[in-house]
Amino acid sequence: MMRDMVSKSIPGFILLLLLAAAAAPLAAQEVTASIRGVVVDPSGAGIPKAEVTAIQAETGLTRTAVSNRRGAYVLVLLPVGHYRLEVTARGFRKFVQDGIILSVNEAANVPVPMTIGSSTQVVQVRSNAPLIQTSNTTLGKTVNEREILDLPLNGRNFSQLGLLQPGVVPITPGLAQAGGSLRAGQPYSVNGQRPESNNFLIDGASNVNAVDGGFVLRPPIDAIAQFKILTSTSNAEFGNAAGSTTNIITRSGSNRFHGAAWEFLRNDKLDAANFFENAAGFKKSEYRQNQFGGTLGGPIRKDKTFFFGYYEGFRNRQGETLHNVRVPSELERQGDFSESGPLFNLFTPGGPTPLPGSQVPFIDPTAQKVLELYPLPNATDANGVLNLYNGSEILRQNEDQFGVRIDHNLSASNRLNFRYMYLDGNRFDPLSPSGAGVPGFPVGEDRRAQNFVAQLTHTFSPTLLSITRATFLRNKFLYDEHLNHTSPASLGFEYQSTLGIAEGPPFIQFGGGGYASIGDPITGPRNSYENAYAASESLTWIHGRHEMQFGAYYRRDQINVVNGIASNGFFVFIPAPLSNAFANFLIGQPLLFLQAGGDQPDGTGDLSRGLRGNDFNFYAQDTYKVNTRLTLNVGLRYDLPFPYTEIRNRQNLFEP
């Protein structure tokens, strides 16, 4: 009785704030749905103490609630899927409704009109429940399993479906091209925010790359039950992002075995040659892409334990065409520039002086060795000079991923979920987008990601439920790996690389004449190893007209990273002092040389960094049903991201 007096005298938002303090150790970002409604008699009056039971068709999961004195009922924390609703009350026929489909973070409104009669009689209704969100203000769109499987997707990437809703646009082509694989997990921008400002969840677990932003794992569409992009005014349980939250729910097993298999093929045998290949008279570049896999799910023990697993492989072999790339001619390689016109010394007293025979006076021994890194020309320019190179190289990409999920009903009050995902992939690019203009300086990528979730859903009573979740995310991403390890010393340079794993020929660029650059890229490699441990707790309490949630979340990040830049040196040659940039290369006269050093006097040293960070948040929210036409959503969330620290106190910025 005292509780009833308190709930009547204290408004919902004040009660929320009082309980928030008690719930500070508790929060999570939920991946469930709910059913709510009012049980009424033929006159429209509410029926108290009616027993309302929801039964999931796939697994037999049962959840029960009792209507309050106004006839209202709420069933919360229901896994997504298909449900049957059964309602019984003394003096009324049993009410049964099939075909209720629940989506992630949504509430189905199922009014229950009871008919006077014996409880052995049944009123059967076959229709889906309306999902009009009358109880919360969240904006977003749910993409269900049918849409995911039926709509055509390039590369079977689920994130492309996010572009179907308002406020979501793809990142610009320039940004995607410049970022390469570092931007691969950033599929869109939402409401004008940066693409890094989106949060990604899989089954409530963080799926965010803490180094680059965007998602880490991209499960195949056959393993996704549904996902939702929350774009605005989300409940207090969602945070950590200024843009959107993409909430992915993986498929689970059921009482029936079900599976699928697929193979998607793209092959140059089915394609025409591209414009440049036709113009150069090349044969078609190789292009063979295979995406294949399968899923299988079913019961381990009927109505008790279920499994679901998947595997997907990806193989790509793609030709990259080089068309009319300027390389030194046979005469230029010998120091003779007569084919290119007169060669001048611009820095002689009295003005430029032509060099006899347009021949450089000598060739630097180091330049002679570096010259061997250039391919020989195989095509002529407009003047008939053999100084162009045409060719085709093969890009190779392999990827394998698998996952398994186990759902186990411990008892009527406890449900366990386990889910593990694994991805391993590599990429070999013979022509670095940020490197040399000729082959011979390939770069590679190597990545491995793992994600684990363990979750316990406990029902204390029909009005008090909790979810406890522990997650782990590991993301190894080796980007822009230099694969040509010809040392600067072996080419005759009198210095060494400042980063051993990046050792290779220096990057050499020409500021005139159109000559292709050579050498390993200036940037890279960028190697990062991320471990993210997280734990969360959420509590849902239905009390009178209040549906209250409290929760807390803690995440620990461990990031070890190495970022190389200009480790092998960077040379720039221009048409000075001689009037040809390549001639200045031959005599060893650069305009500029740069090399990034380490933390030792000789410029070498340990460039790795070990970053550690902590993130804590808690929230409280109340959905308060003022009357049948008015609902108040009140929430409070507090996020506390701690500054990152470096394990050896080497996180600094020096500006002389």
XYZ file of C-alpha atoms in Angstrom:
656
model
C 0.000 0.000 0.000
C 2.847 2.366 0.796
C 4.361 1.647 -2.645
C 1.076 2.554 -4.337
C 0.915 5.846 -2.403
C 4.488 6.668 -3.421
C 3.935 5.919 -7.096
C 0.792 8.048 -7.132
C 2.380 11.018 -5.411
C 5.733 11.092 -7.222
C 5.769 11.993 -10.954
C 7.503 9.519 -13.238
C 10.586 11.596 -13.936
C 11.237 12.266 -10.240
C 10.868 8.582 -9.470
C 13.289 7.897 -12.312
C 15.924 10.225 -10.882
C 15.596 8.740 -7.416
C 16.012 5.213 -8.715
C 18.896 6.194 -11.001
C 21.140 6.724 -7.997
C 20.359 3.239 -6.728
C 20.982 1.754 -10.169
C 24.369 3.383 -10.807
C 26.207 0.069 -11.031
C 23.728 -1.089 -13.651
C 23.102 -0.423 -18.506
C 23.202 -1.890 -21.887
C 22.055 -1.233 -25.403
C 19.155 -3.592 -25.852
C 18.513 -5.836 -28.835
C 15.025 -6.958 -27.856
C 11.399 -5.946 -28.448
C 8.197 -5.740 -26.428
C 4.457 -6.317 -26.621
C 2.007 -4.059 -24.842
C -1.696 -3.378 -24.853
C -4.895 -3.272 -22.818
C -7.220 -6.176 -21.980
C -10.845 -4.943 -22.107
C -14.335 -6.411 -21.705
C -17.179 -5.876 -24.247
C -18.000 -2.499 -22.667
C -14.416 -1.249 -23.083
C -13.529 -1.397 -19.400
C -10.126 -2.764 -18.443
C -9.897 -6.271 -17.032
C -7.438 -6.565 -14.131
C -5.425 -9.687 -13.290
C -5.721 -11.175 -16.790
C -2.869 -13.565 -17.538
C -1.065 -12.638 -20.772
C 1.430 -15.109 -22.254
C 3.701 -14.608 -25.279
C 5.151 -17.732 -26.937
C 7.931 -17.485 -29.528
C 7.155 -19.693 -32.512
C 10.791 -20.474 -33.341
C 11.980 -21.669 -29.923
C 8.949 -22.062 -27.666
C 10.234 -19.314 -25.342
C 7.421 -18.271 -22.987
C 7.019 -14.975 -21.151
C 4.008 -14.156 -18.925
C 2.588 -10.939 -17.466
C -0.510 -9.960 -15.512
C -2.652 -6.960 -16.437
C -2.921 -4.148 -13.889
C -6.100 -2.657 -12.504
C -6.647 -0.706 -15.738
C -6.190 -3.849 -17.838
C -2.814 -2.724 -19.222
C -0.009 -5.236 -19.700
C 3.610 -5.092 -20.907
C 5.906 -7.931 -21.989
C 9.494 -6.725 -22.329
C 12.946 -8.047 -23.318
C 11.487 -10.410 -25.925
C 13.913 -11.745 -28.572
C 12.969 -10.724 -32.103
C 10.877 -13.233 -34.020
C 7.310 -14.525 -34.456
C 4.972 -14.776 -31.485
C 1.628 -16.163 -30.353
C -0.271 -14.253 -27.648
C -2.644 -16.067 -25.266
C -4.831 -14.221 -22.734
C -7.052 -15.780 -20.065
C -9.287 -14.164 -17.441
C -11.985 -15.540 -15.164
C -15.422 -15.398 -16.793
C -14.064 -14.727 -20.300
C -13.207 -16.834 -23.326
C -9.548 -17.470 -23.978
C -8.055 -14.985 -26.478
C -5.373 -16.185 -28.922
C -3.590 -14.100 -31.562
C -1.017 -15.560 -33.967
C 1.287 -13.902 -36.452
C 2.809 -11.260 -34.208
C 6.206 -10.232 -35.650
C 8.610 -8.414 -33.340
C 11.480 -6.278 -34.609
C 14.515 -4.991 -32.758
C 13.920 -2.034 -30.379
C 10.243 -1.865 -31.338
C 7.005 -2.294 -29.408
C 3.997 -4.153 -30.804
C 0.643 -2.791 -29.674
C -1.805 -5.683 -29.239
C -5.195 -4.686 -27.762
C -7.100 -7.649 -26.343
C -10.941 -7.513 -26.589
C -12.254 -10.310 -24.382
C -15.628 -12.027 -24.855
C -17.785 -13.267 -21.984
C -17.948 -17.014 -21.842
C -16.211 -20.150 -20.641
C -12.430 -20.248 -20.478
C -12.555 -23.492 -22.477
C -13.833 -21.508 -25.448
C -11.263 -19.755 -27.657
C -11.367 -16.559 -29.688
C -8.728 -16.917 -32.446
C -7.210 -13.891 -34.217
C -4.757 -14.238 -37.093
C -3.053 -10.925 -37.917
C 0.166 -9.084 -37.273
C 0.328 -6.461 -34.557
C 0.699 -2.805 -35.541
C 4.208 -1.475 -34.917
C 3.337 2.211 -34.790
C 5.639 3.603 -32.152
C 3.236 5.359 -29.808
C 5.380 4.795 -26.725
C 8.772 6.231 -27.735
C 10.209 9.036 -29.862
C 13.099 7.176 -31.509
C 13.532 7.762 -35.255
C 14.916 4.950 -37.369
C 14.089 2.167 -39.784
C 14.184 -1.574 -39.266
C 15.432 -3.664 -42.182
C 14.014 -7.154 -41.836
C 15.321 -10.502 -43.017
C 13.215 -10.563 -46.191
C 14.518 -7.193 -47.368
C 18.097 -8.168 -46.529
C 17.919 -11.349 -48.603
C 15.778 -10.134 -51.520
C 17.256 -6.737 -52.386
C 20.346 -6.798 -54.668
C 23.533 -5.822 -52.824
C 26.960 -5.341 -54.390
C 29.305 -7.610 -52.464
C 26.410 -8.718 -50.204
C 27.101 -5.796 -47.886
C 24.154 -5.202 -45.532
C 25.127 -1.570 -44.858
C 23.977 -0.532 -48.344
C 20.378 -1.015 -47.145
C 20.908 1.776 -44.634
C 20.876 4.249 -47.538
C 17.148 3.601 -48.022
C 16.125 5.779 -45.109
C 16.071 9.590 -44.795
C 19.139 11.380 -43.492
C 21.550 8.591 -44.464
C 23.953 9.224 -47.371
C 27.082 7.368 -48.577
C 30.499 8.852 -47.932
C 31.853 10.849 -50.849
C 33.785 8.923 -53.538
C 36.866 11.070 -52.987
C 36.914 10.320 -49.278
C 36.400 6.606 -49.896
C 39.188 6.472 -52.491
C 41.667 8.459 -50.400
C 40.970 6.409 -47.278
C 41.030 3.008 -48.988
C 40.588 0.117 -46.576
C 40.748 2.496 -43.598
C 37.335 3.809 -44.701
C 35.851 0.415 -45.615
C 33.910 0.231 -42.348
C 32.375 3.690 -42.770
C 29.453 3.078 -45.146
C 27.476 6.262 -44.567
C 27.042 9.622 -42.872
C 23.892 10.377 -40.916
C 22.213 13.741 -40.472
C 25.299 15.648 -41.601
C 27.673 14.049 -39.089
C 31.096 12.669 -39.982
C 31.226 8.998 -41.110
C 33.410 8.242 -38.056
C 30.555 9.355 -35.777
C 28.428 6.205 -36.093
C 28.062 3.431 -33.550
C 27.725 -0.222 -34.619
C 26.396 -3.066 -32.478
C 26.042 -6.798 -33.099
C 23.688 -8.477 -30.625
C 24.266 -5.571 -28.247
C 28.069 -5.854 -28.404
C 30.249 -3.044 -29.719
C 31.475 -3.606 -33.282
C 33.396 -0.332 -33.635
C 36.976 0.109 -34.805
C 38.365 2.367 -32.073
C 41.345 3.379 -34.239
C 39.732 4.309 -37.564
C 35.999 4.408 -36.788
C 33.338 2.377 -38.580
C 32.452 -1.276 -38.134
C 34.914 -4.163 -37.770
C 32.949 -7.307 -38.658
C 30.463 -7.513 -41.523
C 28.512 -10.771 -41.158
C 26.979 -12.240 -44.342
C 23.412 -11.176 -44.971
C 22.169 -14.768 -44.544
C 23.302 -14.626 -40.903
C 21.440 -11.380 -40.099
C 17.876 -11.559 -38.805
C 17.380 -7.788 -39.012
C 19.067 -4.510 -38.241
C 17.941 -1.016 -37.387
C 19.608 2.364 -37.834
C 18.605 4.755 -35.058
C 19.070 8.199 -36.544
C 17.588 10.616 -34.011
C 16.154 11.035 -30.491
C 17.173 7.581 -29.332
C 16.364 6.385 -25.848
C 18.893 6.986 -23.100
C 20.220 3.418 -23.399
C 21.901 4.356 -26.709
C 24.885 6.675 -26.847
C 28.592 6.987 -27.695
C 27.894 8.432 -31.157
C 26.861 11.807 -32.538
C 25.629 10.262 -35.801
C 23.616 7.048 -35.602
C 23.502 3.636 -33.972
C 23.240 0.582 -36.228
C 21.851 -2.312 -34.222
C 22.388 -5.737 -35.867
C 20.653 -8.906 -34.675
C 22.111 -12.214 -35.845
C 19.914 -15.177 -36.666
C 19.387 -17.900 -34.088
C 18.390 -21.537 -34.280
C 14.846 -22.789 -33.860
C 12.928 -26.034 -33.361
C 13.308 -26.731 -37.072
C 16.509 -27.257 -38.999
C 17.084 -24.611 -41.654
C 20.033 -23.697 -43.834
C 21.214 -22.094 -47.047
C 24.151 -22.231 -49.459
C 25.323 -19.710 -52.026
C 27.934 -18.970 -54.673
C 28.157 -15.600 -56.412
C 30.487 -15.399 -59.399
C 31.887 -12.455 -61.359
C 34.257 -13.364 -64.180
C 36.074 -11.545 -66.983
C 34.726 -14.177 -69.411
C 31.385 -12.405 -69.062
C 32.785 -8.852 -69.367
C 33.904 -6.578 -72.186
C 37.351 -4.958 -72.211
C 37.461 -1.512 -70.641
C 38.192 1.698 -72.547
C 41.927 1.839 -71.801
C 42.442 -1.793 -72.679
C 40.757 -1.255 -76.042
C 42.747 1.933 -76.679
C 46.065 0.217 -75.953
C 45.163 -2.967 -77.784
C 45.459 -5.019 -74.575
C 43.633 -8.190 -73.881
C 41.010 -8.012 -71.131
C 42.341 -7.745 -67.595
C 41.792 -10.739 -65.376
C 38.776 -10.458 -63.097
C 37.565 -13.416 -61.077
C 35.524 -12.912 -57.936
C 33.872 -15.668 -55.921
C 31.717 -15.198 -52.838
C 30.456 -18.447 -51.378
C 29.267 -19.967 -48.123
C 26.427 -21.468 -46.163
C 24.376 -21.376 -42.971
C 22.816 -24.049 -40.763
C 20.621 -23.736 -37.705
C 18.348 -25.917 -35.640
C 17.666 -27.500 -32.271
C 20.189 -29.264 -30.083
C 17.370 -30.034 -27.661
C 13.819 -29.073 -28.617
C 12.422 -26.035 -26.775
C 15.676 -25.937 -24.804
C 18.914 -25.427 -26.755
C 19.455 -24.104 -30.276
C 22.396 -23.408 -32.569
C 23.102 -21.372 -35.679
C 26.336 -21.193 -37.660
C 27.644 -19.681 -40.870
C 30.692 -19.578 -43.117
C 31.514 -17.254 -46.015
C 34.579 -17.128 -48.244
C 35.664 -14.383 -50.621
C 38.261 -14.640 -53.391
C 39.135 -11.852 -55.793
C 41.668 -11.661 -58.620
C 41.492 -8.340 -60.413
C 43.684 -6.848 -63.095
C 45.047 -3.309 -62.693
C 45.998 -1.625 -65.954
C 48.907 0.767 -66.460
C 48.517 2.838 -69.619
C 51.249 5.053 -71.132
C 53.242 5.586 -67.946
C 56.361 7.713 -68.597
C 59.597 5.873 -67.838
C 63.205 6.724 -68.895
C 64.121 5.696 -72.417
C 67.164 3.584 -73.248
C 69.199 6.716 -74.079
C 68.060 8.548 -70.945
C 69.116 5.589 -68.828
C 72.622 6.190 -70.255
C 72.492 9.931 -69.524
C 71.664 10.977 -73.126
C 68.677 13.364 -73.326
C 69.004 14.277 -77.010
C 65.582 12.704 -77.744
C 63.987 15.140 -75.293
C 65.544 18.332 -76.657
C 68.536 20.384 -75.455
C 69.702 19.872 -71.865
C 70.781 23.024 -70.012
C 72.678 23.830 -66.848
C 70.497 26.587 -65.406
C 72.949 27.703 -62.713
C 75.961 28.876 -64.728
C 77.251 32.463 -64.681
C 75.686 34.476 -67.437
C 72.621 32.264 -67.795
C 71.708 28.707 -68.821
C 74.429 26.794 -70.625
C 73.610 23.842 -72.943
C 75.360 20.584 -72.155
C 77.283 19.058 -75.094
C 75.149 16.439 -76.830
C 72.494 16.885 -74.119
C 74.568 14.381 -72.141
C 74.981 14.529 -68.370
C 78.651 14.772 -67.321
C 78.444 11.677 -65.068
C 75.972 9.240 -63.503
C 75.925 8.894 -59.746
C 76.613 5.258 -58.677
C 73.585 5.243 -56.351
C 71.337 6.561 -59.130
C 72.663 3.792 -61.393
C 71.513 1.156 -58.901
C 68.130 2.818 -58.281
C 67.638 3.032 -62.049
C 67.375 -0.767 -62.145
C 64.080 -0.498 -60.246
C 62.432 1.065 -63.325
C 60.774 -1.250 -65.896
C 61.983 -0.948 -69.474
C 59.719 0.994 -71.858
C 57.478 -1.014 -74.203
C 55.512 1.720 -76.017
C 56.306 4.916 -77.925
C 55.038 8.430 -77.309
C 53.530 10.802 -79.900
C 57.019 11.606 -81.199
C 57.890 7.961 -81.719
C 60.259 7.808 -78.729
C 60.243 4.512 -76.827
C 59.697 5.913 -73.330
C 56.270 4.643 -72.220
C 55.257 1.583 -70.247
C 52.001 -0.357 -70.529
C 51.134 -3.375 -68.464
C 48.653 -5.155 -66.253
C 49.145 -6.393 -62.719
C 46.938 -8.672 -60.606
C 45.423 -7.594 -57.283
C 44.691 -10.523 -54.958
C 42.255 -10.533 -52.043
C 41.186 -13.453 -49.830
C 38.798 -13.466 -46.889
C 37.194 -16.135 -44.710
C 34.712 -15.630 -41.897
C 32.553 -17.844 -39.736
C 30.333 -17.558 -36.691
C 28.325 -19.686 -34.293
C 25.504 -18.815 -31.914
C 24.049 -20.912 -29.076
C 20.763 -20.071 -27.308
C 19.894 -22.067 -24.197
C 16.832 -21.867 -21.963
C 18.189 -22.697 -18.521
C 14.737 -22.415 -16.970
C 11.553 -20.430 -17.300
C 13.387 -17.525 -15.651
C 16.835 -17.730 -17.232
C 17.992 -17.655 -20.864
C 21.643 -17.840 -21.998
C 23.084 -16.667 -25.323
C 26.600 -17.204 -26.655
C 27.876 -15.903 -29.975
C 31.349 -15.977 -31.547
C 32.495 -14.448 -34.857
C 35.830 -14.750 -36.623
C 37.245 -13.087 -39.735
C 40.614 -13.534 -41.432
C 41.646 -11.783 -44.631
C 44.590 -10.543 -46.642
C 45.171 -8.360 -49.687
C 48.069 -7.978 -52.122
C 48.081 -4.808 -54.232
C 50.878 -4.634 -56.835
C 50.231 -0.903 -57.336
C 49.917 1.079 -54.135
C 47.312 3.872 -54.465
C 49.705 6.192 -52.597
C 52.978 4.798 -53.926
C 54.987 4.374 -57.109
C 53.572 4.780 -60.592
C 55.239 1.585 -61.851
C 55.109 -2.029 -60.624
C 57.699 -3.465 -58.298
C 56.638 -1.808 -55.036
C 53.573 -3.769 -53.843
C 51.776 -3.280 -50.559
C 49.732 -5.708 -48.529
C 47.064 -5.907 -45.862
C 46.444 -8.507 -43.197
C 43.504 -8.453 -40.838
C 41.964 -10.727 -38.269
C 38.957 -9.903 -36.115
C 37.095 -11.784 -33.402
C 33.982 -10.950 -31.428
C 32.443 -12.826 -28.506
C 29.212 -12.168 -26.588
C 27.796 -13.940 -23.531
C 24.398 -12.813 -22.255
C 22.081 -13.872 -19.448
C 18.451 -12.748 -19.362
C 16.929 -13.258 -15.915
C 13.278 -12.847 -14.940
C 12.867 -11.989 -11.272
C 9.126 -11.553 -11.761
C 6.809 -10.604 -14.648
C 7.520 -6.954 -13.806
C 11.254 -7.121 -13.041
C 13.818 -8.412 -15.571
C 17.544 -7.978 -16.148
C 20.159 -8.567 -18.854
C 23.816 -9.191 -17.983
C 26.262 -9.095 -20.881
C 30.020 -9.614 -21.315
C 31.739 -8.972 -24.654
C 35.180 -9.113 -26.220
C 36.372 -7.626 -29.512
C 39.822 -8.147 -31.025
C 40.845 -6.405 -34.236
C 44.256 -6.859 -35.851
C 44.690 -4.635 -38.894
C 48.041 -4.479 -40.702
C 47.610 -1.814 -43.367
C 49.933 -0.590 -46.135
C 52.565 -3.258 -45.481
C 55.679 -2.644 -47.606
C 56.607 -5.825 -49.469
C 59.718 -4.661 -51.359
C 62.432 -4.777 -48.692
C 65.418 -3.644 -50.771
C 67.388 -1.714 -48.157
C 68.613 1.849 -48.805
C 72.169 0.694 -48.020
C 72.090 -1.968 -50.756
C 71.269 0.804 -53.249
C 74.249 2.875 -52.133
C 72.552 5.329 -49.746
C 74.510 6.164 -46.617
C 71.609 5.889 -44.180
C 69.336 3.170 -42.879
C 65.599 2.833 -42.470
C 64.220 4.162 -39.188
C 61.596 1.384 -39.004
C 62.735 -2.185 -39.588
C 59.386 -3.594 -40.743
C 59.132 -0.776 -43.328
C 62.632 -1.184 -44.767
C 62.673 -0.682 -48.527
C 63.735 1.639 -51.341
C 63.085 5.357 -50.730
C 60.221 7.084 -52.477
C 61.489 9.211 -55.385
C 59.259 11.778 -57.035
C 59.836 13.982 -60.089
C 58.485 17.496 -60.298
C 58.647 17.820 -64.067
C 58.685 15.818 -67.284
C 55.908 13.426 -66.249
C 58.266 10.668 -65.100
C 56.651 7.996 -62.937
C 57.651 7.955 -59.281
C 59.386 4.887 -57.831
C 60.021 3.415 -54.405
C 57.951 2.276 -51.461
C 55.138 4.610 -50.334
C 55.985 7.468 -47.988
C 53.319 6.398 -45.508
C 53.011 3.053 -43.797
C 52.900 0.543 -42.569
C 50.079 1.296 -40.137
C 49.735 -1.717 -37.860
C 47.152 -1.727 -35.095
C 46.121 -4.362 -32.563
C 42.966 -3.597 -30.591
C 41.433 -5.499 -27.671
C 38.159 -4.228 -26.222
C 36.668 -5.800 -23.094
C 33.184 -4.713 -22.023
C 30.564 -5.578 -19.425
C 27.062 -4.218 -19.019
C 23.987 -4.670 -16.891
C 20.441 -3.468 -17.480
C 17.329 -3.686 -15.343
C 13.729 -3.239 -16.506
C 11.042 -2.574 -13.895
C 7.346 -2.249 -14.719
C 5.544 -0.455 -11.912
C 2.057 0.878 -12.380
C 2.102 3.206 -15.366
C 5.882 3.292 -15.406
C 8.180 1.184 -17.546
C 11.602 2.026 -16.159
C 15.053 0.974 -17.308
C 18.381 1.397 -15.576
C 21.795 0.297 -16.699
C 25.548 0.796 -16.813
C 28.346 -0.061 -19.231
C 32.121 -0.316 -18.860
C 34.670 -0.797 -21.657
C 38.425 -1.217 -21.489
C 40.447 -0.563 -24.665
C 43.966 -1.821 -25.323
C 45.429 -0.446 -28.560
C 48.970 -1.215 -29.711
C 49.923 0.646 -32.867
C 52.905 1.309 -35.129
C 52.639 4.081 -37.699
C 55.527 4.544 -40.107
C 56.071 7.607 -42.294
C 59.022 8.397 -44.574
C 61.032 5.722 -42.788
C 63.114 5.024 -45.924
C 63.498 8.634 -46.992
C 61.715 10.749 -49.569
C 63.479 12.488 -52.506
C 62.068 15.185 -54.806
C 63.775 16.095 -58.093
C 62.862 19.127 -60.212
C 64.284 20.683 -63.454
C 67.161 22.377 -61.596
C 70.106 22.748 -61.651
C 69.759 20.846 -64.948
C 66.689 21.529 -67.056
C 65.413 17.940 -66.792
C 64.252 16.438 -63.486
C 65.420 12.944 -64.394
C 68.837 14.275 -65.389
C 69.193 15.721 -61.889
C 68.309 12.291 -60.512
C 71.142 10.759 -62.543
C 73.715 13.207 -61.158
C 72.357 12.919 -57.616
C 71.040 16.480 -57.167
C 67.650 16.409 -55.372
C 65.709 19.495 -54.391
C 64.567 17.904 -51.167
C 65.219 14.938 -48.895
C 63.099 14.065 -45.882
C 63.216 11.164 -43.446
C 61.178 10.630 -40.301
C 63.234 9.495 -37.330
C 62.686 7.555 -34.143
C 63.433 8.175 -30.490
C 67.173 7.411 -30.603
C 70.051 9.786 -31.522
C 70.672 7.926 -34.806
C 67.010 8.307 -35.805
C 66.074 4.676 -35.192
C 64.112 3.343 -32.270
C 60.833 1.936 -31.076
C 58.011 3.739 -32.865
C 55.288 1.554 -31.347
C 52.767 2.956 -28.906
C 50.590 1.183 -26.358
C 47.411 3.136 -25.687
C 44.972 2.291 -22.899
C 41.530 3.784 -22.451
C 38.427 3.352 -20.303
C 34.817 4.256 -21.011
C 32.007 4.228 -18.473
C 28.371 5.244 -18.764
C 25.079 4.735 -17.026
C 21.508 5.677 -17.833
C 17.984 5.729 -16.483
C 14.788 6.200 -18.448
C 11.063 6.020 -17.858
C 8.224 5.425 -20.285
C 5.300 6.880 -18.344
C 1.797 6.194 -19.633
C -0.118 9.293 -18.548
C -3.287 8.057 -20.267
C -4.275 6.092 -23.365
C -3.329 9.002 -25.633
C -0.283 10.489 -23.895
C 3.076 8.867 -23.095
C 6.093 10.637 -21.626
C 9.621 9.458 -22.412
C 12.125 10.816 -19.892
C 15.763 9.766 -19.825
C 19.074 10.598 -18.241
C 22.439 9.371 -19.563
C 25.949 10.081 -18.390
C 29.008 9.174 -20.502
C 32.487 9.362 -19.047
C 35.256 8.532 -21.559
C 38.632 8.688 -19.811
C 41.634 10.125 -21.699
C 43.910 7.548 -23.297
C 47.260 6.906 -21.632
C 50.451 5.358 -23.051
C 52.020 2.436 -21.237
C 55.539 3.958 -21.370
C 54.461 7.575 -21.062
C 55.374 8.249 -24.714
C 52.195 9.990 -25.775
C 53.332 13.528 -26.515
C 53.487 16.334 -29.040
C 56.642 18.389 -29.573
C 56.513 21.673 -31.489
C 59.909 23.415 -31.543
